[in-house]
Amino acid sequence: MIDLHTHTIFSDGELLPSELVRRAKVLGYKAIAITDHADLTNIESLIEAGKKARYLEEGYDITVLAGVELTHVPPKMIAKLAARAKELGADIVVVHGETPVEPVAPLTNLAAVECADVDILAHPGFITEEEARIAASNGIRLEITARLGHNITNGYVAQVARAAGAKLVVDTDTHAPQDLITRERAIQIARGAGLSSQEAEEALINSKDLLSSILKNR
Ligand SMILES: [Zn+2]
Ligand SMILES: [Zn+2]
């Protein structure tokens, strides 16, 4: 399992990085990205903490990525903050997309897919096909999520991504220990979103490819 979207006590998660990473390792994870909720006020401290969490890589033989999830950031500021995150040494930048279960500002999805510093648009809700095409051409992956609530549009996201040729990834958006999943469960979630077995496998390969390119640039 490669999971590129999780939270710790540094935002609204329940676990310390060490607890999260240890539990992920026990479930068979090869890599996990720590992507706590970030805006202008906490981006530096989160990325500092995330980089420190890489000490767990050696201890538990698992890859730990330092990331952020830009959350409810005004759309016009998303590109600037994403670039700032990369400058500060973030491995990965996720944007909290327009999930139908939160009042995310309109144009958040568009700002995310237009920004080359963004790696994943999380739970993009009713993303338009045009936005998905922009994501495809800019290499930004759209997320199929394990998280209850956000997952109500998984089937729609899968359909639009297929039509637009955008790449999908499967993430957990873990906040609590029971949110972590096995690779088999990730395949089930992808299949449940309407992907074929082959498309589900491809979604997991997309996470692997993204991880490889991140590690090359470290
Ligand atoms: Zn959260
Ligand atoms: Zn999240």
mmCIF file with all atom_site columns, C-alpha atoms and ligand atoms in Angstrom:
data_model
loop_
_atom_site.group_PDB
_atom_site.id
_atom_site.type_symbol
_atom_site.label_atom_id
_atom_site.label_alt_id
_atom_site.label_comp_id
_atom_site.label_asym_id
_atom_site.label_entity_id
_atom_site.label_seq_id
_atom_site.pdbx_PDB_ins_code
_atom_site.Cartn_x
_atom_site.Cartn_y
_atom_site.Cartn_z
_atom_site.occupancy
_atom_site.B_iso_or_equiv
_atom_site.pdbx_formal_charge
_atom_site.auth_seq_id
_atom_site.auth_comp_id
_atom_site.auth_asym_id
_atom_site.auth_atom_id
_atom_site.pdbx_PDB_model_num
ATOM   1   C  CA . MET A 1 1   ? 0.000   0.000  0.000   1.00 0.00 ? 1   MET A CA 1
ATOM   2   C  CA . ILE A 1 2   ? 1.140   3.499  -0.849  1.00 0.00 ? 2   ILE A CA 1
ATOM   3   C  CA . ASP A 1 3   ? -1.029  6.151  0.823   1.00 0.00 ? 3   ASP A CA 1
ATOM   4   C  CA . LEU A 1 4   ? -0.377  9.753  -0.139  1.00 0.00 ? 4   LEU A CA 1
ATOM   5   C  CA . HIS A 1 5   ? -2.905  11.559 2.102   1.00 0.00 ? 5   HIS A CA 1
ATOM   6   C  CA . THR A 1 6   ? -2.997  11.252 5.922   1.00 0.00 ? 6   THR A CA 1
ATOM   7   C  CA . HIS A 1 7   ? -3.273  13.425 9.029   1.00 0.00 ? 7   HIS A CA 1
ATOM   8   C  CA . THR A 1 8   ? -1.587  13.494 12.444  1.00 0.00 ? 8   THR A CA 1
ATOM   9   C  CA . ILE A 1 9   ? -2.065  15.439 15.677  1.00 0.00 ? 9   ILE A CA 1
ATOM   10  C  CA . PHE A 1 10  ? -0.315  18.333 13.940  1.00 0.00 ? 10  PHE A CA 1
ATOM   11  C  CA . SER A 1 11  ? -3.743  19.074 12.432  1.00 0.00 ? 11  SER A CA 1
ATOM   12  C  CA . ASP A 1 12  ? -6.923  17.120 13.221  1.00 0.00 ? 12  ASP A CA 1
ATOM   13  C  CA . GLY A 1 13  ? -5.601  13.559 13.217  1.00 0.00 ? 13  GLY A CA 1
ATOM   14  C  CA . GLU A 1 14  ? -5.419  11.406 16.340  1.00 0.00 ? 14  GLU A CA 1
ATOM   15  C  CA . LEU A 1 15  ? -1.928  9.989  16.039  1.00 0.00 ? 15  LEU A CA 1
ATOM   16  C  CA . LEU A 1 16  ? 1.632   11.226 16.296  1.00 0.00 ? 16  LEU A CA 1
ATOM   17  C  CA . PRO A 1 17  ? 3.696   10.623 13.154  1.00 0.00 ? 17  PRO A CA 1
ATOM   18  C  CA . SER A 1 18  ? 5.460   7.743  14.925  1.00 0.00 ? 18  SER A CA 1
ATOM   19  C  CA . GLU A 1 19  ? 2.150   6.059  15.828  1.00 0.00 ? 19  GLU A CA 1
ATOM   20  C  CA . LEU A 1 20  ? 0.732   6.562  12.343  1.00 0.00 ? 20  LEU A CA 1
ATOM   21  C  CA . VAL A 1 21  ? 3.830   5.261  10.585  1.00 0.00 ? 21  VAL A CA 1
ATOM   22  C  CA . ARG A 1 22  ? 4.179   2.237  12.853  1.00 0.00 ? 22  ARG A CA 1
ATOM   23  C  CA . ARG A 1 23  ? 0.550   1.241  12.349  1.00 0.00 ? 23  ARG A CA 1
ATOM   24  C  CA . ALA A 1 24  ? 0.894   1.727  8.587   1.00 0.00 ? 24  ALA A CA 1
ATOM   25  C  CA . LYS A 1 25  ? 3.972   -0.486 8.527   1.00 0.00 ? 25  LYS A CA 1
ATOM   26  C  CA . VAL A 1 26  ? 2.121   -3.266 10.339  1.00 0.00 ? 26  VAL A CA 1
ATOM   27  C  CA . LEU A 1 27  ? -0.635  -3.118 7.672   1.00 0.00 ? 27  LEU A CA 1
ATOM   28  C  CA . GLY A 1 28  ? 1.968   -3.641 4.962   1.00 0.00 ? 28  GLY A CA 1
ATOM   29  C  CA . TYR A 1 29  ? 2.438   -0.066 3.799   1.00 0.00 ? 29  TYR A CA 1
ATOM   30  C  CA . LYS A 1 30  ? 5.514   0.638  1.662   1.00 0.00 ? 30  LYS A CA 1
ATOM   31  C  CA . ALA A 1 31  ? 5.081   4.414  1.846   1.00 0.00 ? 31  ALA A CA 1
ATOM   32  C  CA . ILE A 1 32  ? 2.959   7.017  3.586   1.00 0.00 ? 32  ILE A CA 1
ATOM   33  C  CA . ALA A 1 33  ? 2.675   10.764 3.068   1.00 0.00 ? 33  ALA A CA 1
ATOM   34  C  CA . ILE A 1 34  ? 1.907   12.953 6.068   1.00 0.00 ? 34  ILE A CA 1
ATOM   35  C  CA . THR A 1 35  ? -0.272  15.731 4.671   1.00 0.00 ? 35  THR A CA 1
ATOM   36  C  CA . ASP A 1 36  ? -1.738  17.741 7.536   1.00 0.00 ? 36  ASP A CA 1
ATOM   37  C  CA . HIS A 1 37  ? -4.185  20.577 6.908   1.00 0.00 ? 37  HIS A CA 1
ATOM   38  C  CA . ALA A 1 38  ? -2.198  23.674 5.936   1.00 0.00 ? 38  ALA A CA 1
ATOM   39  C  CA . ASP A 1 39  ? -2.815  27.319 5.216   1.00 0.00 ? 39  ASP A CA 1
ATOM   40  C  CA . LEU A 1 40  ? -0.561  30.358 5.319   1.00 0.00 ? 40  LEU A CA 1
ATOM   41  C  CA . THR A 1 41  ? -0.385  30.272 9.135   1.00 0.00 ? 41  THR A CA 1
ATOM   42  C  CA . ASN A 1 42  ? 1.128   26.819 9.685   1.00 0.00 ? 42  ASN A CA 1
ATOM   43  C  CA . ILE A 1 43  ? 2.754   25.708 6.452   1.00 0.00 ? 43  ILE A CA 1
ATOM   44  C  CA . GLU A 1 44  ? 6.345   26.164 7.687   1.00 0.00 ? 44  GLU A CA 1
ATOM   45  C  CA . SER A 1 45  ? 5.899   24.242 10.932  1.00 0.00 ? 45  SER A CA 1
ATOM   46  C  CA . LEU A 1 46  ? 4.047   21.368 9.251   1.00 0.00 ? 46  LEU A CA 1
ATOM   47  C  CA . ILE A 1 47  ? 6.732   20.870 6.631   1.00 0.00 ? 47  ILE A CA 1
ATOM   48  C  CA . GLU A 1 48  ? 9.451   21.078 9.284   1.00 0.00 ? 48  GLU A CA 1
ATOM   49  C  CA . ALA A 1 49  ? 7.643   18.390 11.320  1.00 0.00 ? 49  ALA A CA 1
ATOM   50  C  CA . GLY A 1 50  ? 7.077   16.275 8.225   1.00 0.00 ? 50  GLY A CA 1
ATOM   51  C  CA . LYS A 1 51  ? 10.744  16.384 7.292   1.00 0.00 ? 51  LYS A CA 1
ATOM   52  C  CA . LYS A 1 52  ? 11.703  15.395 10.843  1.00 0.00 ? 52  LYS A CA 1
ATOM   53  C  CA . ALA A 1 53  ? 9.282   12.447 10.609  1.00 0.00 ? 53  ALA A CA 1
ATOM   54  C  CA . ARG A 1 54  ? 11.557  10.951 7.946   1.00 0.00 ? 54  ARG A CA 1
ATOM   55  C  CA . TYR A 1 55  ? 13.649  9.635  10.871  1.00 0.00 ? 55  TYR A CA 1
ATOM   56  C  CA . LEU A 1 56  ? 11.056  6.839  10.994  1.00 0.00 ? 56  LEU A CA 1
ATOM   57  C  CA . GLU A 1 57  ? 12.055  5.593  7.539   1.00 0.00 ? 57  GLU A CA 1
ATOM   58  C  CA . GLU A 1 58  ? 15.137  3.862  8.797   1.00 0.00 ? 58  GLU A CA 1
ATOM   59  C  CA . GLY A 1 59  ? 13.613  2.611  12.044  1.00 0.00 ? 59  GLY A CA 1
ATOM   60  C  CA . TYR A 1 60  ? 10.586  1.017  10.403  1.00 0.00 ? 60  TYR A CA 1
ATOM   61  C  CA . ASP A 1 61  ? 11.770  0.417  6.830   1.00 0.00 ? 61  ASP A CA 1
ATOM   62  C  CA . ILE A 1 62  ? 9.010   2.465  5.208   1.00 0.00 ? 62  ILE A CA 1
ATOM   63  C  CA . THR A 1 63  ? 9.096   5.622  3.078   1.00 0.00 ? 63  THR A CA 1
ATOM   64  C  CA . VAL A 1 64  ? 7.722   8.706  4.841   1.00 0.00 ? 64  VAL A CA 1
ATOM   65  C  CA . LEU A 1 65  ? 6.880   11.725 2.715   1.00 0.00 ? 65  LEU A CA 1
ATOM   66  C  CA . ALA A 1 66  ? 6.672   15.235 4.147   1.00 0.00 ? 66  ALA A CA 1
ATOM   67  C  CA . GLY A 1 67  ? 3.624   16.929 2.717   1.00 0.00 ? 67  GLY A CA 1
ATOM   68  C  CA . VAL A 1 68  ? 0.726   19.275 3.279   1.00 0.00 ? 68  VAL A CA 1
ATOM   69  C  CA . GLU A 1 69  ? -2.930  19.405 2.330   1.00 0.00 ? 69  GLU A CA 1
ATOM   70  C  CA . LEU A 1 70  ? -3.766  23.001 1.414   1.00 0.00 ? 70  LEU A CA 1
ATOM   71  C  CA . THR A 1 71  ? -7.193  23.293 3.017   1.00 0.00 ? 71  THR A CA 1
ATOM   72  C  CA . HIS A 1 72  ? -9.835  25.997 2.526   1.00 0.00 ? 72  HIS A CA 1
ATOM   73  C  CA . VAL A 1 73  ? -7.133  28.305 1.181   1.00 0.00 ? 73  VAL A CA 1
ATOM   74  C  CA . PRO A 1 74  ? -8.672  31.083 -0.964  1.00 0.00 ? 74  PRO A CA 1
ATOM   75  C  CA . PRO A 1 75  ? -8.371  29.799 -4.553  1.00 0.00 ? 75  PRO A CA 1
ATOM   76  C  CA . LYS A 1 76  ? -6.292  32.773 -5.706  1.00 0.00 ? 76  LYS A CA 1
ATOM   77  C  CA . MET A 1 77  ? -3.623  31.918 -3.113  1.00 0.00 ? 77  MET A CA 1
ATOM   78  C  CA . ILE A 1 78  ? -3.365  28.204 -3.816  1.00 0.00 ? 78  ILE A CA 1
ATOM   79  C  CA . ALA A 1 79  ? -0.616  28.456 -6.449  1.00 0.00 ? 79  ALA A CA 1
ATOM   80  C  CA . LYS A 1 80  ? 1.505   30.715 -4.271  1.00 0.00 ? 80  LYS A CA 1
ATOM   81  C  CA . LEU A 1 81  ? 1.206   28.476 -1.211  1.00 0.00 ? 81  LEU A CA 1
ATOM   82  C  CA . ALA A 1 82  ? 1.841   25.311 -3.231  1.00 0.00 ? 82  ALA A CA 1
ATOM   83  C  CA . ALA A 1 83  ? 5.041   26.852 -4.590  1.00 0.00 ? 83  ALA A CA 1
ATOM   84  C  CA . ARG A 1 84  ? 6.012   27.930 -1.067  1.00 0.00 ? 84  ARG A CA 1
ATOM   85  C  CA . ALA A 1 85  ? 5.485   24.367 0.192   1.00 0.00 ? 85  ALA A CA 1
ATOM   86  C  CA . LYS A 1 86  ? 7.856   23.001 -2.456  1.00 0.00 ? 86  LYS A CA 1
ATOM   87  C  CA . GLU A 1 87  ? 10.421  25.730 -1.635  1.00 0.00 ? 87  GLU A CA 1
ATOM   88  C  CA . LEU A 1 88  ? 10.269  24.677 2.007   1.00 0.00 ? 88  LEU A CA 1
ATOM   89  C  CA . GLY A 1 89  ? 11.111  21.135 0.957   1.00 0.00 ? 89  GLY A CA 1
ATOM   90  C  CA . ALA A 1 90  ? 7.729   19.427 0.915   1.00 0.00 ? 90  ALA A CA 1
ATOM   91  C  CA . ASP A 1 91  ? 7.809   16.105 -0.948  1.00 0.00 ? 91  ASP A CA 1
ATOM   92  C  CA . ILE A 1 92  ? 4.157   16.327 -1.885  1.00 0.00 ? 92  ILE A CA 1
ATOM   93  C  CA . VAL A 1 93  ? 1.379   18.916 -2.082  1.00 0.00 ? 93  VAL A CA 1
ATOM   94  C  CA . VAL A 1 94  ? -2.248  17.832 -1.873  1.00 0.00 ? 94  VAL A CA 1
ATOM   95  C  CA . VAL A 1 95  ? -5.130  20.277 -2.293  1.00 0.00 ? 95  VAL A CA 1
ATOM   96  C  CA . HIS A 1 96  ? -8.361  19.756 -0.333  1.00 0.00 ? 96  HIS A CA 1
ATOM   97  C  CA . GLY A 1 97  ? -10.799 19.661 -3.245  1.00 0.00 ? 97  GLY A CA 1
ATOM   98  C  CA . GLU A 1 98  ? -14.435 20.630 -3.537  1.00 0.00 ? 98  GLU A CA 1
ATOM   99  C  CA . THR A 1 99  ? -15.923 17.748 -1.554  1.00 0.00 ? 99  THR A CA 1
ATOM   100 C  CA . PRO A 1 100 ? -19.716 18.075 -1.403  1.00 0.00 ? 100 PRO A CA 1
ATOM   101 C  CA . VAL A 1 101 ? -19.661 17.607 2.383   1.00 0.00 ? 101 VAL A CA 1
ATOM   102 C  CA . GLU A 1 102 ? -17.777 20.825 3.194   1.00 0.00 ? 102 GLU A CA 1
ATOM   103 C  CA . PRO A 1 103 ? -18.213 24.444 2.050   1.00 0.00 ? 103 PRO A CA 1
ATOM   104 C  CA . VAL A 1 104 ? -15.005 24.491 -0.005  1.00 0.00 ? 104 VAL A CA 1
ATOM   105 C  CA . ALA A 1 105 ? -14.719 27.710 -2.036  1.00 0.00 ? 105 ALA A CA 1
ATOM   106 C  CA . PRO A 1 106 ? -15.780 27.421 -5.682  1.00 0.00 ? 106 PRO A CA 1
ATOM   107 C  CA . LEU A 1 107 ? -12.754 27.529 -8.079  1.00 0.00 ? 107 LEU A CA 1
ATOM   108 C  CA . THR A 1 108 ? -10.618 25.528 -5.620  1.00 0.00 ? 108 THR A CA 1
ATOM   109 C  CA . ASN A 1 109 ? -10.548 22.548 -8.005  1.00 0.00 ? 109 ASN A CA 1
ATOM   110 C  CA . LEU A 1 110 ? -9.655  24.788 -10.940 1.00 0.00 ? 110 LEU A CA 1
ATOM   111 C  CA . ALA A 1 111 ? -6.862  26.554 -9.023  1.00 0.00 ? 111 ALA A CA 1
ATOM   112 C  CA . ALA A 1 112 ? -5.434  23.168 -8.016  1.00 0.00 ? 112 ALA A CA 1
ATOM   113 C  CA . VAL A 1 113 ? -5.422  21.583 -11.481 1.00 0.00 ? 113 VAL A CA 1
ATOM   114 C  CA . GLU A 1 114 ? -3.836  24.706 -13.002 1.00 0.00 ? 114 GLU A CA 1
ATOM   115 C  CA . CYS A 1 115 ? -0.893  24.606 -10.588 1.00 0.00 ? 115 CYS A CA 1
ATOM   116 C  CA . ALA A 1 116 ? 2.119   22.476 -11.496 1.00 0.00 ? 116 ALA A CA 1
ATOM   117 C  CA . ASP A 1 117 ? 3.282   22.434 -7.847  1.00 0.00 ? 117 ASP A CA 1
ATOM   118 C  CA . VAL A 1 118 ? 0.174   20.463 -6.866  1.00 0.00 ? 118 VAL A CA 1
ATOM   119 C  CA . ASP A 1 119 ? 0.538   16.675 -6.950  1.00 0.00 ? 119 ASP A CA 1
ATOM   120 C  CA . ILE A 1 120 ? -2.923  15.454 -5.952  1.00 0.00 ? 120 ILE A CA 1
ATOM   121 C  CA . LEU A 1 121 ? -6.366  17.052 -5.950  1.00 0.00 ? 121 LEU A CA 1
ATOM   122 C  CA . ALA A 1 122 ? -8.054  15.274 -3.034  1.00 0.00 ? 122 ALA A CA 1
ATOM   123 C  CA . HIS A 1 123 ? -11.760 14.368 -3.026  1.00 0.00 ? 123 HIS A CA 1
ATOM   124 C  CA . PRO A 1 124 ? -12.625 16.735 -5.904  1.00 0.00 ? 124 PRO A CA 1
ATOM   125 C  CA . GLY A 1 125 ? -16.397 16.241 -5.631  1.00 0.00 ? 125 GLY A CA 1
ATOM   126 C  CA . PHE A 1 126 ? -18.264 17.316 -8.747  1.00 0.00 ? 126 PHE A CA 1
ATOM   127 C  CA . ILE A 1 127 ? -15.150 18.281 -10.704 1.00 0.00 ? 127 ILE A CA 1
ATOM   128 C  CA . THR A 1 128 ? -15.969 19.250 -14.279 1.00 0.00 ? 128 THR A CA 1
ATOM   129 C  CA . GLU A 1 129 ? -14.688 17.332 -17.269 1.00 0.00 ? 129 GLU A CA 1
ATOM   130 C  CA . GLU A 1 130 ? -12.812 20.458 -18.389 1.00 0.00 ? 130 GLU A CA 1
ATOM   131 C  CA . GLU A 1 131 ? -11.035 20.673 -14.998 1.00 0.00 ? 131 GLU A CA 1
ATOM   132 C  CA . ALA A 1 132 ? -10.202 16.976 -15.238 1.00 0.00 ? 132 ALA A CA 1
ATOM   133 C  CA . ARG A 1 133 ? -8.708  17.562 -18.707 1.00 0.00 ? 133 ARG A CA 1
ATOM   134 C  CA . ILE A 1 134 ? -6.519  20.349 -17.287 1.00 0.00 ? 134 ILE A CA 1
ATOM   135 C  CA . ALA A 1 135 ? -5.471  17.971 -14.499 1.00 0.00 ? 135 ALA A CA 1
ATOM   136 C  CA . ALA A 1 136 ? -4.556  15.377 -17.133 1.00 0.00 ? 136 ALA A CA 1
ATOM   137 C  CA . SER A 1 137 ? -2.453  17.799 -19.135 1.00 0.00 ? 137 SER A CA 1
ATOM   138 C  CA . ASN A 1 138 ? -0.677  19.159 -16.032 1.00 0.00 ? 138 ASN A CA 1
ATOM   139 C  CA . GLY A 1 139 ? -0.077  15.699 -14.560 1.00 0.00 ? 139 GLY A CA 1
ATOM   140 C  CA . ILE A 1 140 ? -2.173  16.300 -11.422 1.00 0.00 ? 140 ILE A CA 1
ATOM   141 C  CA . ARG A 1 141 ? -3.801  13.145 -10.050 1.00 0.00 ? 141 ARG A CA 1
ATOM   142 C  CA . LEU A 1 142 ? -7.405  13.062 -8.927  1.00 0.00 ? 142 LEU A CA 1
ATOM   143 C  CA . GLU A 1 143 ? -8.212  11.190 -5.746  1.00 0.00 ? 143 GLU A CA 1
ATOM   144 C  CA . ILE A 1 144 ? -10.550 8.312  -5.041  1.00 0.00 ? 144 ILE A CA 1
ATOM   145 C  CA . THR A 1 145 ? -10.954 8.448  -1.272  1.00 0.00 ? 145 THR A CA 1
ATOM   146 C  CA . ALA A 1 146 ? -11.579 5.872  1.419   1.00 0.00 ? 146 ALA A CA 1
ATOM   147 C  CA . ARG A 1 147 ? -12.981 8.584  3.681   1.00 0.00 ? 147 ARG A CA 1
ATOM   148 C  CA . LEU A 1 148 ? -16.685 8.449  4.524   1.00 0.00 ? 148 LEU A CA 1
ATOM   149 C  CA . GLY A 1 149 ? -18.557 11.523 3.374   1.00 0.00 ? 149 GLY A CA 1
ATOM   150 C  CA . HIS A 1 150 ? -15.929 12.604 0.844   1.00 0.00 ? 150 HIS A CA 1
ATOM   151 C  CA . ASN A 1 151 ? -16.394 9.207  -0.845  1.00 0.00 ? 151 ASN A CA 1
ATOM   152 C  CA . ILE A 1 152 ? -19.960 9.880  -2.015  1.00 0.00 ? 152 ILE A CA 1
ATOM   153 C  CA . THR A 1 153 ? -18.643 11.285 -5.302  1.00 0.00 ? 153 THR A CA 1
ATOM   154 C  CA . ASN A 1 154 ? -16.016 8.578  -5.930  1.00 0.00 ? 154 ASN A CA 1
ATOM   155 C  CA . GLY A 1 155 ? -18.077 7.027  -8.739  1.00 0.00 ? 155 GLY A CA 1
ATOM   156 C  CA . TYR A 1 156 ? -18.554 10.395 -10.388 1.00 0.00 ? 156 TYR A CA 1
ATOM   157 C  CA . VAL A 1 157 ? -14.843 11.280 -10.056 1.00 0.00 ? 157 VAL A CA 1
ATOM   158 C  CA . ALA A 1 158 ? -13.852 7.940  -11.602 1.00 0.00 ? 158 ALA A CA 1
ATOM   159 C  CA . GLN A 1 159 ? -16.179 8.492  -14.546 1.00 0.00 ? 159 GLN A CA 1
ATOM   160 C  CA . VAL A 1 160 ? -14.994 12.050 -15.249 1.00 0.00 ? 160 VAL A CA 1
ATOM   161 C  CA . ALA A 1 161 ? -11.333 11.067 -14.889 1.00 0.00 ? 161 ALA A CA 1
ATOM   162 C  CA . ARG A 1 162 ? -11.807 8.246  -17.383 1.00 0.00 ? 162 ARG A CA 1
ATOM   163 C  CA . ALA A 1 163 ? -13.518 10.555 -19.884 1.00 0.00 ? 163 ALA A CA 1
ATOM   164 C  CA . ALA A 1 164 ? -10.792 13.206 -19.517 1.00 0.00 ? 164 ALA A CA 1
ATOM   165 C  CA . GLY A 1 165 ? -7.806  10.852 -19.414 1.00 0.00 ? 165 GLY A CA 1
ATOM   166 C  CA . ALA A 1 166 ? -6.821  12.062 -15.925 1.00 0.00 ? 166 ALA A CA 1
ATOM   167 C  CA . LYS A 1 167 ? -4.851  9.806  -13.608 1.00 0.00 ? 167 LYS A CA 1
ATOM   168 C  CA . LEU A 1 168 ? -6.424  8.566  -10.389 1.00 0.00 ? 168 LEU A CA 1
ATOM   169 C  CA . VAL A 1 169 ? -4.909  7.611  -7.044  1.00 0.00 ? 169 VAL A CA 1
ATOM   170 C  CA . VAL A 1 170 ? -6.512  5.897  -4.040  1.00 0.00 ? 170 VAL A CA 1
ATOM   171 C  CA . ASP A 1 171 ? -5.807  7.489  -0.645  1.00 0.00 ? 171 ASP A CA 1
ATOM   172 C  CA . THR A 1 172 ? -7.283  7.072  2.826   1.00 0.00 ? 172 THR A CA 1
ATOM   173 C  CA . ASP A 1 173 ? -7.267  10.645 4.225   1.00 0.00 ? 173 ASP A CA 1
ATOM   174 C  CA . THR A 1 174 ? -6.586  8.882  7.530   1.00 0.00 ? 174 THR A CA 1
ATOM   175 C  CA . HIS A 1 175 ? -7.413  10.796 10.715  1.00 0.00 ? 175 HIS A CA 1
ATOM   176 C  CA . ALA A 1 176 ? -7.711  7.841  13.137  1.00 0.00 ? 176 ALA A CA 1
ATOM   177 C  CA . PRO A 1 177 ? -5.987  4.438  13.430  1.00 0.00 ? 177 PRO A CA 1
ATOM   178 C  CA . GLN A 1 178 ? -8.922  2.506  11.962  1.00 0.00 ? 178 GLN A CA 1
ATOM   179 C  CA . ASP A 1 179 ? -8.787  4.620  8.774   1.00 0.00 ? 179 ASP A CA 1
ATOM   180 C  CA . LEU A 1 180 ? -5.619  2.929  7.496   1.00 0.00 ? 180 LEU A CA 1
ATOM   181 C  CA . ILE A 1 181 ? -6.312  0.188  4.935   1.00 0.00 ? 181 ILE A CA 1
ATOM   182 C  CA . THR A 1 182 ? -4.674  -2.736 3.187   1.00 0.00 ? 182 THR A CA 1
ATOM   183 C  CA . ARG A 1 183 ? -3.832  -2.837 -0.519  1.00 0.00 ? 183 ARG A CA 1
ATOM   184 C  CA . GLU A 1 184 ? -6.755  -5.246 -1.027  1.00 0.00 ? 184 GLU A CA 1
ATOM   185 C  CA . ARG A 1 185 ? -9.138  -2.736 0.518   1.00 0.00 ? 185 ARG A CA 1
ATOM   186 C  CA . ALA A 1 186 ? -7.749  0.024  -1.748  1.00 0.00 ? 186 ALA A CA 1
ATOM   187 C  CA . ILE A 1 187 ? -8.509  -2.152 -4.781  1.00 0.00 ? 187 ILE A CA 1
ATOM   188 C  CA . GLN A 1 188 ? -12.037 -2.739 -3.431  1.00 0.00 ? 188 GLN A CA 1
ATOM   189 C  CA . ILE A 1 189 ? -12.593 1.004  -3.014  1.00 0.00 ? 189 ILE A CA 1
ATOM   190 C  CA . ALA A 1 190 ? -11.401 1.631  -6.574  1.00 0.00 ? 190 ALA A CA 1
ATOM   191 C  CA . ARG A 1 191 ? -13.628 -1.166 -7.908  1.00 0.00 ? 191 ARG A CA 1
ATOM   192 C  CA . GLY A 1 192 ? -16.515 0.216  -5.846  1.00 0.00 ? 192 GLY A CA 1
ATOM   193 C  CA . ALA A 1 193 ? -16.046 3.551  -7.623  1.00 0.00 ? 193 ALA A CA 1
ATOM   194 C  CA . GLY A 1 194 ? -16.784 1.726  -10.861 1.00 0.00 ? 194 GLY A CA 1
ATOM   195 C  CA . LEU A 1 195 ? -13.230 1.076  -12.076 1.00 0.00 ? 195 LEU A CA 1
ATOM   196 C  CA . SER A 1 196 ? -12.424 -2.210 -13.805 1.00 0.00 ? 196 SER A CA 1
ATOM   197 C  CA . SER A 1 197 ? -9.860  -4.468 -12.082 1.00 0.00 ? 197 SER A CA 1
ATOM   198 C  CA . GLN A 1 198 ? -7.285  -3.234 -14.546 1.00 0.00 ? 198 GLN A CA 1
ATOM   199 C  CA . GLU A 1 199 ? -8.142  0.422  -13.914 1.00 0.00 ? 199 GLU A CA 1
ATOM   200 C  CA . ALA A 1 200 ? -8.004  -0.208 -10.150 1.00 0.00 ? 200 ALA A CA 1
ATOM   201 C  CA . GLU A 1 201 ? -4.516  -1.699 -10.482 1.00 0.00 ? 201 GLU A CA 1
ATOM   202 C  CA . GLU A 1 202 ? -3.520  1.275  -12.649 1.00 0.00 ? 202 GLU A CA 1
ATOM   203 C  CA . ALA A 1 203 ? -4.674  3.697  -9.951  1.00 0.00 ? 203 ALA A CA 1
ATOM   204 C  CA . LEU A 1 204 ? -2.369  1.991  -7.451  1.00 0.00 ? 204 LEU A CA 1
ATOM   205 C  CA . ILE A 1 205 ? 0.457   2.088  -9.986  1.00 0.00 ? 205 ILE A CA 1
ATOM   206 C  CA . ASN A 1 206 ? -0.152  5.841  -10.384 1.00 0.00 ? 206 ASN A CA 1
ATOM   207 C  CA . SER A 1 207 ? 0.662   6.291  -6.678  1.00 0.00 ? 207 SER A CA 1
ATOM   208 C  CA . LYS A 1 208 ? 3.776   4.189  -7.101  1.00 0.00 ? 208 LYS A CA 1
ATOM   209 C  CA . ASP A 1 209 ? 4.914   6.239  -10.108 1.00 0.00 ? 209 ASP A CA 1
ATOM   210 C  CA . LEU A 1 210 ? 4.322   9.499  -8.251  1.00 0.00 ? 210 LEU A CA 1
ATOM   211 C  CA . LEU A 1 211 ? 6.309   8.176  -5.300  1.00 0.00 ? 211 LEU A CA 1
ATOM   212 C  CA . SER A 1 212 ? 9.225   7.216  -7.587  1.00 0.00 ? 212 SER A CA 1
ATOM   213 C  CA . SER A 1 213 ? 9.334   10.650 -9.160  1.00 0.00 ? 213 SER A CA 1
ATOM   214 C  CA . ILE A 1 214 ? 9.232   12.325 -5.738  1.00 0.00 ? 214 ILE A CA 1
ATOM   215 C  CA . LEU A 1 215 ? 12.092  10.183 -4.444  1.00 0.00 ? 215 LEU A CA 1
ATOM   216 C  CA . LYS A 1 216 ? 14.157  10.956 -7.542  1.00 0.00 ? 216 LYS A CA 1
ATOM   217 C  CA . ASN A 1 217 ? 13.848  14.686 -6.805  1.00 0.00 ? 217 ASN A CA 1
ATOM   218 C  CA . ARG A 1 218 ? 14.654  14.476 -3.106  1.00 0.00 ? 218 ARG A CA 1
HETATM 219 ZN ZN . ZN  B 2 .   ? -9.096  16.663 8.545   1.00 0.00 ? 1   ZN  B ZN 1
HETATM 220 ZN ZN . ZN  B 2 .   ? -7.272  15.274 4.271   1.00 0.00 ? 2   ZN  B ZN 1
#
